[in-house]
mmCIF file of C-alpha atoms in Angstrom:
data_model
loop_
_atom_site.group_PDB
_atom_site.id
_atom_site.type_symbol
_atom_site.label_atom_id
_atom_site.label_comp_id
_atom_site.label_asym_id
_atom_site.label_seq_id
_atom_site.Cartn_x
_atom_site.Cartn_y
_atom_site.Cartn_z
ATOM 1 C CA MET A 26 113.622 101.917 115.701
ATOM 2 C CA ALA A 27 112.309 100.876 119.087
ATOM 3 C CA LEU A 28 111.649 103.699 121.475
ATOM 4 C CA THR A 29 112.939 103.662 125.013
ATOM 5 C CA ALA A 30 110.483 103.882 127.892
ATOM 6 C CA ALA A 31 111.671 107.387 128.568
ATOM 7 C CA ALA A 32 110.804 108.313 124.973
ATOM 8 C CA LEU A 33 113.972 110.278 124.527
ATOM 9 C CA PRO A 34 115.783 108.758 121.540
ATOM 10 C CA PHE A 35 117.539 111.998 120.695
ATOM 11 C CA PHE A 36 120.193 111.897 123.423
ATOM 12 C CA VAL A 37 122.008 109.418 125.578
ATOM 13 C CA LEU A 38 122.994 109.916 129.194
ATOM 14 C CA VAL A 39 126.407 108.456 129.947
ATOM 15 C CA SER A 40 126.713 107.550 133.623
ATOM 16 C CA SER A 41 130.474 107.280 133.632
ATOM 17 C CA ILE A 42 133.416 107.558 131.267
ATOM 18 C CA CYS A 43 136.388 105.469 132.347
ATOM 19 C CA ILE A 44 139.064 107.509 130.603
ATOM 20 C CA ASP A 45 140.787 110.725 131.437
ATOM 21 C CA VAL A 46 140.012 113.487 128.964
ATOM 22 C CA SER A 47 141.434 116.958 128.762
ATOM 23 C CA SER A 48 139.294 120.054 129.178
ATOM 24 C CA ALA A 49 139.839 120.759 125.481
ATOM 25 C CA SER A 50 138.439 117.315 124.598
ATOM 26 C CA GLN A 51 135.519 117.883 126.935
ATOM 27 C CA SER A 52 134.825 121.197 125.225
ATOM 28 C CA HIS A 53 134.899 119.491 121.827
ATOM 29 C CA TYR A 54 132.520 116.802 123.113
ATOM 30 C CA ARG A 55 130.057 119.457 124.292
ATOM 31 C CA GLN A 56 130.138 121.071 120.865
ATOM 32 C CA ILE A 57 129.438 117.908 118.848
ATOM 33 C CA ARG A 58 126.946 116.362 121.260
ATOM 34 C CA PRO A 59 123.408 116.697 119.867
ATOM 35 C CA PRO A 60 121.507 119.305 121.874
ATOM 36 C CA GLN A 61 118.495 118.330 123.939
ATOM 37 C CA LEU A 62 115.136 119.561 122.702
ATOM 38 C CA THR A 63 113.819 122.564 124.601
ATOM 39 C CA THR A 64 110.614 124.590 124.512
ATOM 40 C CA ASN A 65 112.549 127.870 124.118
ATOM 41 C CA TYR A 66 114.958 126.668 121.429
ATOM 42 C CA TYR A 67 114.225 129.637 119.119
ATOM 43 C CA GLN A 68 113.985 132.276 121.830
ATOM 44 C CA LYS A 69 117.141 134.061 120.636
ATOM 45 C CA SER A 70 117.606 132.788 117.082
ATOM 46 C CA CYS A 71 114.003 133.402 115.972
ATOM 47 C CA PRO A 72 112.118 135.318 118.678
ATOM 48 C CA ARG A 73 108.938 135.659 116.592
ATOM 49 C CA PHE A 74 108.693 131.909 115.962
ATOM 50 C CA GLU A 75 105.679 131.264 118.200
ATOM 51 C CA GLN A 76 103.774 134.303 116.954
ATOM 52 C CA ILE A 77 104.407 133.494 113.307
ATOM 53 C CA MET A 78 103.298 129.907 113.862
ATOM 54 C CA GLN A 79 100.150 131.007 115.678
ATOM 55 C CA ASP A 80 99.223 133.559 113.017
ATOM 56 C CA THR A 81 99.823 131.110 110.177
ATOM 57 C CA THR A 82 97.876 128.226 111.673
ATOM 58 C CA THR A 83 94.998 130.441 112.771
ATOM 59 C CA ASN A 84 94.607 132.081 109.363
ATOM 60 C CA LYS A 85 94.829 128.771 107.533
ATOM 61 C CA GLN A 86 92.285 127.021 109.780
ATOM 62 C CA ILE A 87 89.836 129.910 109.456
ATOM 63 C CA SER A 88 90.093 129.899 105.661
ATOM 64 C CA SER A 89 90.072 126.093 105.409
ATOM 65 C CA PRO A 90 88.478 124.320 108.416
ATOM 66 C CA THR A 91 89.736 120.894 107.282
ATOM 67 C CA THR A 92 93.321 121.989 107.958
ATOM 68 C CA ALA A 93 93.435 120.675 111.547
ATOM 69 C CA ALA A 94 92.540 117.121 110.581
ATOM 70 C CA ALA A 95 94.768 117.227 107.492
ATOM 71 C CA THR A 96 97.802 118.384 109.459
ATOM 72 C CA LEU A 97 97.210 115.901 112.258
ATOM 73 C CA ARG A 98 97.146 113.036 109.759
ATOM 74 C CA LEU A 99 100.256 114.367 108.013
ATOM 75 C CA PHE A 100 102.062 114.514 111.360
ATOM 76 C CA PHE A 101 101.140 110.897 112.161
ATOM 77 C CA HIS A 102 102.340 109.649 108.789
ATOM 78 C CA ASP A 103 105.616 111.499 109.266
ATOM 79 C CA ALA A 104 106.402 110.721 112.899
ATOM 80 C CA LEU A 105 105.326 107.070 113.027
ATOM 81 C CA LEU A 106 107.563 105.996 110.168
ATOM 82 C CA GLN A 107 111.081 107.025 111.117
ATOM 83 C CA GLY A 108 110.541 109.806 113.609
ATOM 84 C CA CYS A 109 109.331 113.384 113.449
ATOM 85 C CA ASP A 110 111.744 114.588 110.764
ATOM 86 C CA ALA A 111 109.524 116.048 108.000
ATOM 87 C CA SER A 112 110.541 113.260 105.604
ATOM 88 C CA VAL A 113 106.929 112.951 104.423
ATOM 89 C CA LEU A 114 107.117 116.486 103.007
ATOM 90 C CA ILE A 115 109.831 115.641 100.474
ATOM 91 C CA SER A 116 108.760 115.559 96.820
ATOM 92 C CA SER A 117 109.825 112.705 94.578
ATOM 93 C CA THR A 118 112.477 113.209 91.898
ATOM 94 C CA PRO A 119 113.437 111.110 88.855
ATOM 95 C CA PHE A 120 116.044 109.513 91.124
ATOM 96 C CA ASN A 121 113.971 108.954 94.271
ATOM 97 C CA LYS A 122 110.359 107.987 94.956
ATOM 98 C CA ALA A 123 109.693 109.747 98.256
ATOM 99 C CA GLU A 124 107.393 108.806 101.155
ATOM 100 C CA ARG A 125 104.585 111.086 100.065
ATOM 101 C CA ASP A 126 104.147 108.984 96.911
ATOM 102 C CA ALA A 127 103.703 105.701 98.763
ATOM 103 C CA ASP A 128 100.177 104.363 98.183
ATOM 104 C CA ILE A 129 98.958 105.075 101.734
ATOM 105 C CA ASN A 130 100.192 108.680 101.511
ATOM 106 C CA LEU A 131 98.645 109.596 98.157
ATOM 107 C CA SER A 132 95.413 110.591 99.924
ATOM 108 C CA LEU A 133 97.099 112.937 102.422
ATOM 109 C CA PRO A 134 95.118 116.208 102.120
ATOM 110 C CA GLY A 135 96.872 119.217 100.631
ATOM 111 C CA ASP A 136 95.899 121.555 103.469
ATOM 112 C CA GLY A 137 98.407 119.883 105.777
ATOM 113 C CA PHE A 138 101.285 120.442 103.370
ATOM 114 C CA ASP A 139 100.097 123.972 102.637
ATOM 115 C CA VAL A 140 100.080 125.193 106.238
ATOM 116 C CA VAL A 141 103.680 123.992 106.669
ATOM 117 C CA VAL A 142 104.771 125.731 103.462
ATOM 118 C CA ARG A 143 103.081 128.975 104.535
ATOM 119 C CA ALA A 144 104.751 128.887 107.943
ATOM 120 C CA LYS A 145 108.158 128.051 106.435
ATOM 121 C CA THR A 146 107.874 130.956 103.973
ATOM 122 C CA ALA A 147 107.059 133.428 106.748
ATOM 123 C CA LEU A 148 109.803 132.090 109.018
ATOM 124 C CA GLU A 149 112.436 132.211 106.273
ATOM 125 C CA LEU A 150 111.664 135.901 105.842
ATOM 126 C CA ALA A 151 111.960 136.544 109.575
ATOM 127 C CA CYS A 152 114.930 134.286 110.365
ATOM 128 C CA PRO A 153 116.419 132.549 107.318
ATOM 129 C CA GLY A 154 117.899 129.091 107.718
ATOM 130 C CA VAL A 155 116.978 128.744 111.384
ATOM 131 C CA VAL A 156 113.690 126.828 111.819
ATOM 132 C CA SER A 157 113.315 123.222 110.681
ATOM 133 C CA CYS A 158 110.313 121.912 108.800
ATOM 134 C CA ALA A 159 110.050 119.144 111.408
ATOM 135 C CA ASP A 160 109.576 121.705 114.185
ATOM 136 C CA ILE A 161 107.051 123.577 112.041
ATOM 137 C CA LEU A 162 104.978 120.423 111.473
ATOM 138 C CA ALA A 163 105.051 119.478 115.170
ATOM 139 C CA VAL A 164 103.986 122.933 116.370
ATOM 140 C CA ALA A 165 101.402 123.443 113.607
ATOM 141 C CA THR A 166 99.780 120.148 114.599
ATOM 142 C CA ARG A 167 99.604 121.133 118.259
ATOM 143 C CA ASN A 168 98.220 124.586 117.470
ATOM 144 C CA LEU A 169 95.537 123.187 115.176
ATOM 145 C CA VAL A 170 94.483 120.448 117.603
ATOM 146 C CA THR A 171 94.010 123.144 120.233
ATOM 147 C CA MET A 172 92.076 125.360 117.822
ATOM 148 C CA ALA A 173 89.724 122.462 117.081
ATOM 149 C CA GLY A 174 88.915 122.166 120.783
ATOM 150 C CA GLY A 175 91.547 119.632 121.793
ATOM 151 C CA PRO A 176 94.209 119.758 124.506
ATOM 152 C CA TYR A 177 97.233 122.014 124.570
ATOM 153 C CA TYR A 178 100.474 120.111 125.112
ATOM 154 C CA PRO A 179 104.089 121.347 125.151
ATOM 155 C CA VAL A 180 106.203 120.835 122.036
ATOM 156 C CA ARG A 181 109.936 120.851 122.622
ATOM 157 C CA LEU A 182 112.000 122.185 119.745
ATOM 158 C CA GLY A 183 115.353 121.707 118.073
ATOM 159 C CA ARG A 184 114.598 118.942 115.548
ATOM 160 C CA ARG A 185 116.555 118.725 112.336
ATOM 161 C CA ASP A 186 114.989 117.721 109.048
ATOM 162 C CA GLY A 187 115.685 114.171 107.917
ATOM 163 C CA LEU A 188 118.016 113.332 105.057
ATOM 164 C CA VAL A 189 116.151 110.276 103.749
ATOM 165 C CA SER A 190 112.640 109.852 102.327
ATOM 166 C CA LYS A 191 111.791 106.638 100.490
ATOM 167 C CA ALA A 192 108.376 105.301 99.556
ATOM 168 C CA SER A 193 109.704 101.761 99.886
ATOM 169 C CA ALA A 194 110.119 102.261 103.653
ATOM 170 C CA VAL A 195 106.409 102.965 104.203
ATOM 171 C CA GLN A 196 104.818 99.591 103.405
ATOM 172 C CA GLY A 197 103.885 97.736 106.590
ATOM 173 C CA ASN A 198 105.139 100.496 108.875
ATOM 174 C CA LEU A 199 102.013 102.667 109.029
ATOM 175 C CA PRO A 200 98.618 101.427 110.257
ATOM 176 C CA LEU A 201 96.118 100.529 107.551
ATOM 177 C CA PRO A 202 92.335 100.335 108.004
ATOM 178 C CA THR A 203 92.505 96.729 106.793
ATOM 179 C CA MET A 204 95.075 95.661 109.395
ATOM 180 C CA SER A 205 94.109 93.543 112.366
ATOM 181 C CA LEU A 206 94.267 95.155 115.777
ATOM 182 C CA THR A 207 97.188 92.880 116.638
ATOM 183 C CA GLU A 208 99.144 94.241 113.671
ATOM 184 C CA ILE A 209 98.392 97.835 114.656
ATOM 185 C CA ILE A 210 99.364 97.200 118.278
ATOM 186 C CA LYS A 211 102.633 95.708 116.991
ATOM 187 C CA ILE A 212 103.423 98.816 114.912
ATOM 188 C CA PHE A 213 102.945 101.097 117.903
ATOM 189 C CA GLY A 214 104.608 98.699 120.312
ATOM 190 C CA SER A 215 107.754 98.467 118.197
ATOM 191 C CA ARG A 216 108.067 102.222 118.628
ATOM 192 C CA GLY A 217 107.656 102.068 122.394
ATOM 193 C CA PHE A 218 103.971 102.965 122.640
ATOM 194 C CA SER A 219 101.649 101.087 124.973
ATOM 195 C CA VAL A 220 98.190 99.818 124.039
ATOM 196 C CA GLN A 221 96.665 102.646 126.062
ATOM 197 C CA GLU A 222 98.764 105.255 124.234
ATOM 198 C CA MET A 223 97.724 103.718 120.913
ATOM 199 C CA VAL A 224 94.040 103.989 121.860
ATOM 200 C CA ALA A 225 94.505 107.598 122.964
ATOM 201 C CA LEU A 226 96.211 108.471 119.675
ATOM 202 C CA SER A 227 93.404 106.737 117.769
ATOM 203 C CA GLY A 228 91.161 109.410 119.238
ATOM 204 C CA ALA A 229 92.587 111.704 116.562
ATOM 205 C CA HIS A 230 89.755 110.279 114.438
ATOM 206 C CA THR A 231 87.436 112.599 116.332
ATOM 207 C CA ILE A 232 88.156 115.016 113.473
ATOM 208 C CA GLY A 233 88.779 114.357 109.797
ATOM 209 C CA PHE A 234 87.419 111.921 107.270
ATOM 210 C CA SER A 235 88.070 108.611 105.533
ATOM 211 C CA HIS A 236 87.773 107.872 101.832
ATOM 212 C CA CYS A 237 85.019 105.458 100.876
ATOM 213 C CA LYS A 238 87.454 103.139 99.090
ATOM 214 C CA GLU A 239 89.144 102.486 102.455
ATOM 215 C CA PHE A 240 86.091 100.716 103.875
ATOM 216 C CA SER A 241 83.956 99.869 100.828
ATOM 217 C CA SER A 242 84.482 96.118 101.335
ATOM 218 C CA ASN A 243 82.775 96.458 104.736
ATOM 219 C CA ILE A 244 79.587 98.070 103.442
ATOM 220 C CA TYR A 245 79.074 96.423 100.047
ATOM 221 C CA ASN A 246 78.700 92.669 99.524
ATOM 222 C CA TYR A 247 80.368 91.885 102.846
ATOM 223 C CA SER A 248 79.404 88.221 102.584
ATOM 224 C CA ARG A 249 76.886 86.009 100.819
ATOM 225 C CA ALA A 250 74.422 86.522 103.628
ATOM 226 C CA LEU A 251 75.209 90.100 104.680
ATOM 227 C CA GLU A 252 75.416 93.353 102.771
ATOM 228 C CA SER A 253 77.649 94.971 105.396
ATOM 229 C CA ASP A 254 79.842 94.115 108.362
ATOM 230 C CA PRO A 255 77.478 93.278 111.279
ATOM 231 C CA SER A 256 79.624 95.326 113.675
ATOM 232 C CA TYR A 257 78.147 98.455 112.058
ATOM 233 C CA ASN A 258 74.953 100.003 113.332
ATOM 234 C CA PRO A 259 72.579 98.912 110.492
ATOM 235 C CA ARG A 260 71.228 102.419 109.882
ATOM 236 C CA PHE A 261 74.756 103.792 109.855
ATOM 237 C CA ALA A 262 75.849 101.158 107.336
ATOM 238 C CA ALA A 263 72.921 102.096 105.093
ATOM 239 C CA ALA A 264 73.851 105.770 105.340
ATOM 240 C CA LEU A 265 77.467 104.956 104.429
ATOM 241 C CA ARG A 266 76.336 102.962 101.385
ATOM 242 C CA ASN A 267 74.256 105.908 100.258
ATOM 243 C CA ALA A 268 77.064 108.438 100.825
ATOM 244 C CA CYS A 269 79.613 106.269 99.009
ATOM 245 C CA ALA A 270 77.399 105.106 96.150
ATOM 246 C CA ASP A 271 79.591 106.664 93.438
ATOM 247 C CA TYR A 272 82.996 105.970 95.011
ATOM 248 C CA LYS A 273 84.192 103.884 92.036
ATOM 249 C CA LYS A 274 83.598 106.804 89.693
ATOM 250 C CA ASN A 275 84.769 109.377 92.231
ATOM 251 C CA PRO A 276 87.621 107.998 94.389
ATOM 252 C CA THR A 277 87.757 111.243 96.400
ATOM 253 C CA LEU A 278 84.374 110.558 98.038
ATOM 254 C CA SER A 279 84.762 110.505 101.802
ATOM 255 C CA VAL A 280 82.812 110.565 105.064
ATOM 256 C CA PHE A 281 83.532 112.052 108.468
ATOM 257 C CA ASN A 282 85.206 109.741 110.981
ATOM 258 C CA ASP A 283 83.048 111.169 113.775
ATOM 259 C CA VAL A 284 79.506 111.635 112.521
ATOM 260 C CA MET A 285 78.319 113.356 115.699
ATOM 261 C CA SER A 286 80.792 116.243 115.982
ATOM 262 C CA PRO A 287 83.071 115.982 112.936
ATOM 263 C CA ASN A 288 84.804 119.346 113.288
ATOM 264 C CA LYS A 289 85.237 119.384 117.054
ATOM 265 C CA PHE A 290 88.070 117.666 118.865
ATOM 266 C CA ASP A 291 86.271 115.869 121.698
ATOM 267 C CA ASN A 292 85.608 112.343 123.005
ATOM 268 C CA LYS A 293 82.557 111.684 120.829
ATOM 269 C CA TYR A 294 84.667 109.301 118.711
ATOM 270 C CA PHE A 295 84.919 106.940 121.675
ATOM 271 C CA GLN A 296 81.238 107.330 122.510
ATOM 272 C CA ASN A 297 80.383 106.360 118.930
ATOM 273 C CA LEU A 298 82.235 103.048 118.965
ATOM 274 C CA PRO A 299 79.893 101.083 121.305
ATOM 275 C CA GLU A 300 77.006 102.239 119.099
ATOM 276 C CA GLY A 301 78.507 100.722 115.952
ATOM 277 C CA LEU A 302 79.314 104.168 114.542
ATOM 278 C CA GLY A 303 82.989 103.635 113.811
ATOM 279 C CA VAL A 304 83.708 104.139 110.110
ATOM 280 C CA LEU A 305 86.780 101.915 109.810
ATOM 281 C CA SER A 306 87.060 98.323 110.964
ATOM 282 C CA SER A 307 90.186 99.333 112.883
ATOM 283 C CA ASP A 308 88.032 101.845 114.790
ATOM 284 C CA ARG A 309 85.306 99.344 115.651
ATOM 285 C CA SER A 310 87.824 96.725 116.759
ATOM 286 C CA LEU A 311 88.983 99.048 119.536
ATOM 287 C CA HIS A 312 85.680 98.448 121.295
ATOM 288 C CA SER A 313 85.228 94.780 120.404
ATOM 289 C CA ASP A 314 88.702 93.695 121.551
ATOM 290 C CA GLY A 315 89.310 93.126 125.251
ATOM 291 C CA ARG A 316 92.814 94.580 125.081
ATOM 292 C CA THR A 317 91.540 98.008 124.107
ATOM 293 C CA ARG A 318 87.904 98.156 125.235
ATOM 294 C CA PRO A 319 88.676 99.381 128.808
ATOM 295 C CA TYR A 320 90.441 102.452 127.421
ATOM 296 C CA VAL A 321 87.633 103.153 124.939
ATOM 297 C CA GLU A 322 85.157 103.024 127.810
ATOM 298 C CA LEU A 323 87.349 105.256 129.983
ATOM 299 C CA TYR A 324 87.761 107.933 127.321
ATOM 300 C CA ALA A 325 84.091 107.727 126.317
ATOM 301 C CA LYS A 326 82.982 108.716 129.798
ATOM 302 C CA ASP A 327 85.874 111.019 130.757
ATOM 303 C CA GLN A 328 86.987 113.575 128.179
ATOM 304 C CA ASP A 329 89.586 115.030 130.564
ATOM 305 C CA ALA A 330 91.232 111.610 130.855
ATOM 306 C CA PHE A 331 91.300 111.338 127.048
ATOM 307 C CA PHE A 332 92.738 114.827 126.604
ATOM 308 C CA LYS A 333 95.462 114.195 129.173
ATOM 309 C CA ALA A 334 96.419 110.840 127.626
ATOM 310 C CA PHE A 335 96.293 112.226 124.082
ATOM 311 C CA GLY A 336 98.488 115.208 124.944
ATOM 312 C CA LEU A 337 101.110 113.034 126.629
ATOM 313 C CA ALA A 338 101.117 110.530 123.757
ATOM 314 C CA MET A 339 101.393 113.310 121.166
ATOM 315 C CA GLN A 340 104.324 114.854 123.000
ATOM 316 C CA LYS A 341 106.001 111.443 123.085
ATOM 317 C CA LEU A 342 105.309 110.852 119.375
ATOM 318 C CA SER A 343 106.658 114.305 118.478
ATOM 319 C CA GLU A 344 109.955 113.316 120.126
ATOM 320 C CA TYR A 345 110.181 109.842 118.650
ATOM 321 C CA GLY A 346 113.193 109.287 116.407
ATOM 322 C CA VAL A 347 114.008 112.982 116.071
ATOM 323 C CA LYS A 348 117.239 114.067 114.434
ATOM 324 C CA THR A 349 119.386 116.733 116.080
ATOM 325 C CA GLY A 350 122.766 118.293 115.365
ATOM 326 C CA GLY A 351 124.588 116.632 112.480
ATOM 327 C CA GLU A 352 121.911 113.936 112.101
ATOM 328 C CA GLY A 353 119.855 116.231 109.879
ATOM 329 C CA GLU A 354 119.651 119.672 108.311
ATOM 330 C CA ILE A 355 117.565 122.824 108.256
ATOM 331 C CA ARG A 356 115.939 122.641 104.836
ATOM 332 C CA ARG A 357 115.697 125.785 102.783
ATOM 333 C CA ARG A 358 112.363 124.547 101.476
ATOM 334 C CA CYS A 359 110.350 121.775 103.053
ATOM 335 C CA ASP A 360 109.772 119.669 99.931
ATOM 336 C CA ALA A 361 113.419 119.232 98.953
ATOM 337 C CA PHE A 362 116.736 118.273 100.532
ATOM 338 C CA ASN A 363 119.362 121.008 100.496
ATOM 339 C CA ASN A 364 121.746 118.923 98.394
#
């Protein structure tokens, strides 16, 4: 599933074809060739697409301010696995355990799923059978990042929804808080993302939260001599222990990833890391490791540089492994395949 440097896995440019084909064959080739993604894909087939998406995401974020972070995480878990194809939205059946029921996905917040369902419902009323759930998820994520104060970046459209969703494919293919930085770099690198792009995308932790069970081993009984991981700011570690005190009884307990500006998309996440204020060990390792520290320092001092890098990396991720044409379908409902 490696991504090319041009980050355009959805079409192939053929420099020359060494056979003579008739105009009829050429016409047939044009018809079956997967279309290139475009920003105005729904201009004629669903002219109200952008407005419906904007209204839906705005209303949902206003009523539930955690929606931006929830949708951003949902998008990552979808796109990083096998491309931006809405496979994470599929519900399990007695015959198939889908991605969303893999262990790492069980904690995906409901607000992310809900905003996609709301948008799909509205779009099916306006233009039935036209807009894919994959396009909805990609655009909803962009809109919500922007609403939270983050950068606007173009989202090209024309994705089809994937035809496969298996929980068994998730293990080892999505970053875990317990993974080493080398393992995380390998996951991104195998998909064509550089170390710098990985660091920029990690900046998504400027909003959202992590469940206490994901880092409890770093704040309780870390070693015989230490209560918590020494890479934490000691006062921060104490505050985390207090906030997570009942996590065994209440597994939903969580803390903000960015304690300084948890609901604002900014570069505070990177400014926190040198101070030992990263919640997850994978966050703190970005500053302690020489491969990633220069980018942490750059984004900590220059929010514009972070926003530019994040927007470019998000656009690239939204086009990774997409399905077009006959490679997928337009689902009637986002949680189930058509057949």
